[in-house]
JSON list of C-alpha atoms in Angstrom, two decimals:
[
{"chain": "A", "resi": 1, "resn": "MET", "atom": "CA", "xyz": [122.18, 145.26, 102.24]},
{"chain": "A", "resi": 2, "resn": "ARG", "atom": "CA", "xyz": [120.56, 144.24, 98.92]},
{"chain": "A", "resi": 3, "resn": "SER", "atom": "CA", "xyz": [122.95, 141.50, 98.45]},
{"chain": "A", "resi": 4, "resn": "SER", "atom": "CA", "xyz": [122.36, 139.85, 101.72]},
{"chain": "A", "resi": 5, "resn": "HIS", "atom": "CA", "xyz": [118.58, 140.16, 101.23]},
{"chain": "A", "resi": 6, "resn": "SER", "atom": "CA", "xyz": [118.75, 138.60, 97.65]},
{"chain": "A", "resi": 7, "resn": "SER", "atom": "CA", "xyz": [121.09, 135.80, 99.02]},
{"chain": "A", "resi": 8, "resn": "LYS", "atom": "CA", "xyz": [118.62, 134.88, 101.75]},
{"chain": "A", "resi": 9, "resn": "MET", "atom": "CA", "xyz": [115.73, 134.88, 99.08]},
{"chain": "A", "resi": 10, "resn": "ASN", "atom": "CA", "xyz": [117.95, 132.53, 96.79]},
{"chain": "A", "resi": 11, "resn": "ARG", "atom": "CA", "xyz": [118.43, 130.22, 99.59]},
{"chain": "A", "resi": 12, "resn": "SER", "atom": "CA", "xyz": [114.94, 130.27, 100.59]},
{"chain": "A", "resi": 13, "resn": "SER", "atom": "CA", "xyz": [113.63, 129.47, 97.19]},
{"chain": "A", "resi": 14, "resn": "GLY", "atom": "CA", "xyz": [116.29, 126.69, 96.69]},
{"chain": "A", "resi": 15, "resn": "ARG", "atom": "CA", "xyz": [114.87, 124.96, 99.82]},
{"chain": "A", "resi": 16, "resn": "THR", "atom": "CA", "xyz": [111.26, 125.34, 98.74]},
{"chain": "A", "resi": 17, "resn": "GLY", "atom": "CA", "xyz": [112.33, 123.85, 95.48]},
{"chain": "A", "resi": 18, "resn": "LEU", "atom": "CA", "xyz": [114.01, 120.96, 97.13]},
{"chain": "A", "resi": 19, "resn": "TRP", "atom": "CA", "xyz": [110.94, 120.10, 99.28]},
{"chain": "A", "resi": 20, "resn": "ILE", "atom": "CA", "xyz": [108.83, 120.41, 96.16]},
{"chain": "A", "resi": 21, "resn": "GLY", "atom": "CA", "xyz": [111.01, 117.91, 94.52]},
{"chain": "A", "resi": 22, "resn": "VAL", "atom": "CA", "xyz": [111.29, 115.41, 97.47]},
{"chain": "A", "resi": 23, "resn": "ALA", "atom": "CA", "xyz": [107.12, 115.70, 97.60]},
{"chain": "A", "resi": 24, "resn": "ALA", "atom": "CA", "xyz": [107.05, 115.03, 93.93]},
{"chain": "A", "resi": 25, "resn": "LEU", "atom": "CA", "xyz": [109.33, 112.10, 94.21]},
{"chain": "A", "resi": 26, "resn": "LEU", "atom": "CA", "xyz": [107.35, 110.95, 97.04]},
{"chain": "A", "resi": 27, "resn": "LEU", "atom": "CA", "xyz": [104.18, 111.06, 95.29]},
{"chain": "A", "resi": 28, "resn": "VAL", "atom": "CA", "xyz": [105.57, 109.20, 92.23]},
{"chain": "A", "resi": 29, "resn": "GLY", "atom": "CA", "xyz": [106.74, 106.50, 94.67]},
{"chain": "A", "resi": 30, "resn": "ILE", "atom": "CA", "xyz": [103.31, 105.98, 96.16]},
{"chain": "A", "resi": 31, "resn": "ALA", "atom": "CA", "xyz": [101.63, 106.09, 92.78]},
{"chain": "A", "resi": 32, "resn": "ALA", "atom": "CA", "xyz": [104.17, 103.31, 91.53]},
{"chain": "A", "resi": 33, "resn": "LEU", "atom": "CA", "xyz": [103.37, 101.23, 94.49]},
{"chain": "A", "resi": 34, "resn": "PHE", "atom": "CA", "xyz": [99.76, 101.52, 94.05]},
{"chain": "A", "resi": 35, "resn": "ALA", "atom": "CA", "xyz": [99.87, 100.60, 90.37]},
{"chain": "A", "resi": 36, "resn": "VAL", "atom": "CA", "xyz": [102.05, 97.37, 91.23]},
{"chain": "A", "resi": 37, "resn": "GLN", "atom": "CA", "xyz": [99.66, 96.45, 93.90]},
{"chain": "A", "resi": 38, "resn": "LEU", "atom": "CA", "xyz": [96.80, 96.81, 91.35]},
{"chain": "A", "resi": 39, "resn": "ALA", "atom": "CA", "xyz": [98.54, 94.62, 88.73]},
{"chain": "A", "resi": 40, "resn": "ARG", "atom": "CA", "xyz": [99.00, 91.98, 91.27]},
{"chain": "A", "resi": 41, "resn": "GLN", "atom": "CA", "xyz": [95.51, 91.96, 92.41]},
{"chain": "A", "resi": 42, "resn": "SER", "atom": "CA", "xyz": [94.41, 91.77, 88.60]},
{"chain": "A", "resi": 43, "resn": "ALA", "atom": "CA", "xyz": [96.84, 88.93, 87.81]},
{"chain": "A", "resi": 44, "resn": "ALA", "atom": "CA", "xyz": [95.83, 87.05, 91.06]},
{"chain": "A", "resi": 45, "resn": "ALA", "atom": "CA", "xyz": [92.06, 87.30, 89.85]},
{"chain": "A", "resi": 46, "resn": "THR", "atom": "CA", "xyz": [92.79, 85.65, 86.44]},
{"chain": "A", "resi": 47, "resn": "SER", "atom": "CA", "xyz": [95.57, 83.21, 87.42]},
{"chain": "A", "resi": 48, "resn": "PRO", "atom": "CA", "xyz": [94.41, 79.52, 87.55]},
{"chain": "A", "resi": 49, "resn": "ARG", "atom": "CA", "xyz": [93.26, 78.43, 91.24]},
{"chain": "A", "resi": 50, "resn": "LEU", "atom": "CA", "xyz": [92.72, 74.89, 92.13]},
{"chain": "A", "resi": 51, "resn": "VAL", "atom": "CA", "xyz": [89.82, 74.07, 94.35]},
{"chain": "A", "resi": 52, "resn": "VAL", "atom": "CA", "xyz": [89.04, 70.73, 96.01]},
{"chain": "A", "resi": 53, "resn": "ASP", "atom": "CA", "xyz": [85.65, 70.22, 97.24]},
{"chain": "A", "resi": 54, "resn": "GLN", "atom": "CA", "xyz": [86.84, 68.40, 100.28]},
{"chain": "A", "resi": 55, "resn": "GLU", "atom": "CA", "xyz": [90.10, 68.23, 101.71]},
{"chain": "A", "resi": 56, "resn": "GLU", "atom": "CA", "xyz": [89.62, 65.24, 104.06]},
{"chain": "A", "resi": 57, "resn": "ILE", "atom": "CA", "xyz": [87.70, 61.97, 103.60]},
{"chain": "A", "resi": 58, "resn": "ASP", "atom": "CA", "xyz": [86.80, 59.88, 106.71]},
{"chain": "A", "resi": 59, "resn": "LEU", "atom": "CA", "xyz": [86.41, 56.11, 105.55]},
{"chain": "A", "resi": 60, "resn": "GLY", "atom": "CA", "xyz": [85.65, 55.10, 108.90]},
{"chain": "A", "resi": 61, "resn": "GLU", "atom": "CA", "xyz": [87.10, 51.75, 110.27]},
{"chain": "A", "resi": 62, "resn": "ARG", "atom": "CA", "xyz": [88.35, 49.42, 107.56]},
{"chain": "A", "resi": 63, "resn": "ARG", "atom": "CA", "xyz": [90.28, 45.94, 107.46]},
{"chain": "A", "resi": 64, "resn": "TYR", "atom": "CA", "xyz": [93.88, 46.17, 106.35]},
{"chain": "A", "resi": 65, "resn": "GLY", "atom": "CA", "xyz": [94.09, 45.42, 102.57]},
{"chain": "A", "resi": 66, "resn": "GLU", "atom": "CA", "xyz": [90.33, 46.22, 102.05]},
{"chain": "A", "resi": 67, "resn": "ARG", "atom": "CA", "xyz": [89.76, 48.21, 98.97]},
{"chain": "A", "resi": 68, "resn": "VAL", "atom": "CA", "xyz": [87.92, 51.43, 99.49]},
{"chain": "A", "resi": 69, "resn": "VAL", "atom": "CA", "xyz": [86.97, 54.15, 96.76]},
{"chain": "A", "resi": 70, "resn": "ALA", "atom": "CA", "xyz": [86.84, 57.93, 97.55]},
{"chain": "A", "resi": 71, "resn": "ARG", "atom": "CA", "xyz": [85.83, 60.57, 95.27]},
{"chain": "A", "resi": 72, "resn": "PHE", "atom": "CA", "xyz": [86.36, 64.35, 95.33]},
{"chain": "A", "resi": 73, "resn": "GLU", "atom": "CA", "xyz": [86.03, 66.98, 92.73]},
{"chain": "A", "resi": 74, "resn": "LEU", "atom": "CA", "xyz": [88.84, 69.40, 91.59]},
{"chain": "A", "resi": 75, "resn": "SER", "atom": "CA", "xyz": [88.11, 72.38, 89.67]},
{"chain": "A", "resi": 76, "resn": "ASN", "atom": "CA", "xyz": [89.86, 75.57, 88.34]},
{"chain": "A", "resi": 77, "resn": "ALA", "atom": "CA", "xyz": [88.22, 78.88, 89.90]},
{"chain": "A", "resi": 78, "resn": "GLY", "atom": "CA", "xyz": [90.49, 81.13, 87.88]},
{"chain": "A", "resi": 79, "resn": "GLU", "atom": "CA", "xyz": [90.10, 82.42, 84.43]},
{"chain": "A", "resi": 80, "resn": "GLN", "atom": "CA", "xyz": [93.62, 81.00, 82.86]},
{"chain": "A", "resi": 81, "resn": "ALA", "atom": "CA", "xyz": [94.26, 77.27, 82.08]},
{"chain": "A", "resi": 82, "resn": "LEU", "atom": "CA", "xyz": [95.21, 75.07, 85.15]},
{"chain": "A", "resi": 83, "resn": "ARG", "atom": "CA", "xyz": [98.09, 72.68, 84.32]},
{"chain": "A", "resi": 84, "resn": "ILE", "atom": "CA", "xyz": [98.88, 69.92, 86.69]},
{"chain": "A", "resi": 85, "resn": "ARG", "atom": "CA", "xyz": [102.40, 68.97, 85.76]},
{"chain": "A", "resi": 86, "resn": "GLU", "atom": "CA", "xyz": [103.28, 66.12, 88.15]},
{"chain": "A", "resi": 87, "resn": "ALA", "atom": "CA", "xyz": [101.15, 63.61, 89.78]},
{"chain": "A", "resi": 88, "resn": "PRO", "atom": "CA", "xyz": [99.40, 64.93, 92.96]},
{"chain": "A", "resi": 89, "resn": "SER", "atom": "CA", "xyz": [100.73, 63.15, 96.25]},
{"chain": "A", "resi": 90, "resn": "ILE", "atom": "CA", "xyz": [97.94, 61.66, 98.35]},
{"chain": "A", "resi": 91, "resn": "THR", "atom": "CA", "xyz": [98.45, 60.93, 102.15]},
{"chain": "A", "resi": 92, "resn": "VAL", "atom": "CA", "xyz": [96.69, 58.03, 103.83]},
{"chain": "A", "resi": 93, "resn": "GLN", "atom": "CA", "xyz": [96.64, 58.57, 107.60]},
{"chain": "A", "resi": 94, "resn": "GLU", "atom": "CA", "xyz": [95.60, 56.32, 110.12]},
{"chain": "A", "resi": 95, "resn": "GLY", "atom": "CA", "xyz": [93.18, 57.95, 112.60]},
{"chain": "A", "resi": 96, "resn": "CYS", "atom": "CA", "xyz": [92.92, 57.59, 116.19]}
]
């Protein structure tokens, strides 16, 4: 009888150890995901970020060929240097 009793205890402790291992692995995974999320948020806070003071400018009705001037301000809201590597595209649309 002793051998069957000790055999049950060994299986029981083996299962408990397995569950503890699974729980520990799960906790490590959650901690890793949390660390990655914090790193992304930190990087996003310091990354360069282009801010335009106005996205649309209404020049009213104009004759074709008439020269117009519009001004808008670009600024960097991030902490790192902002580099514009190519000319920005500007779209002129005819309103209704």
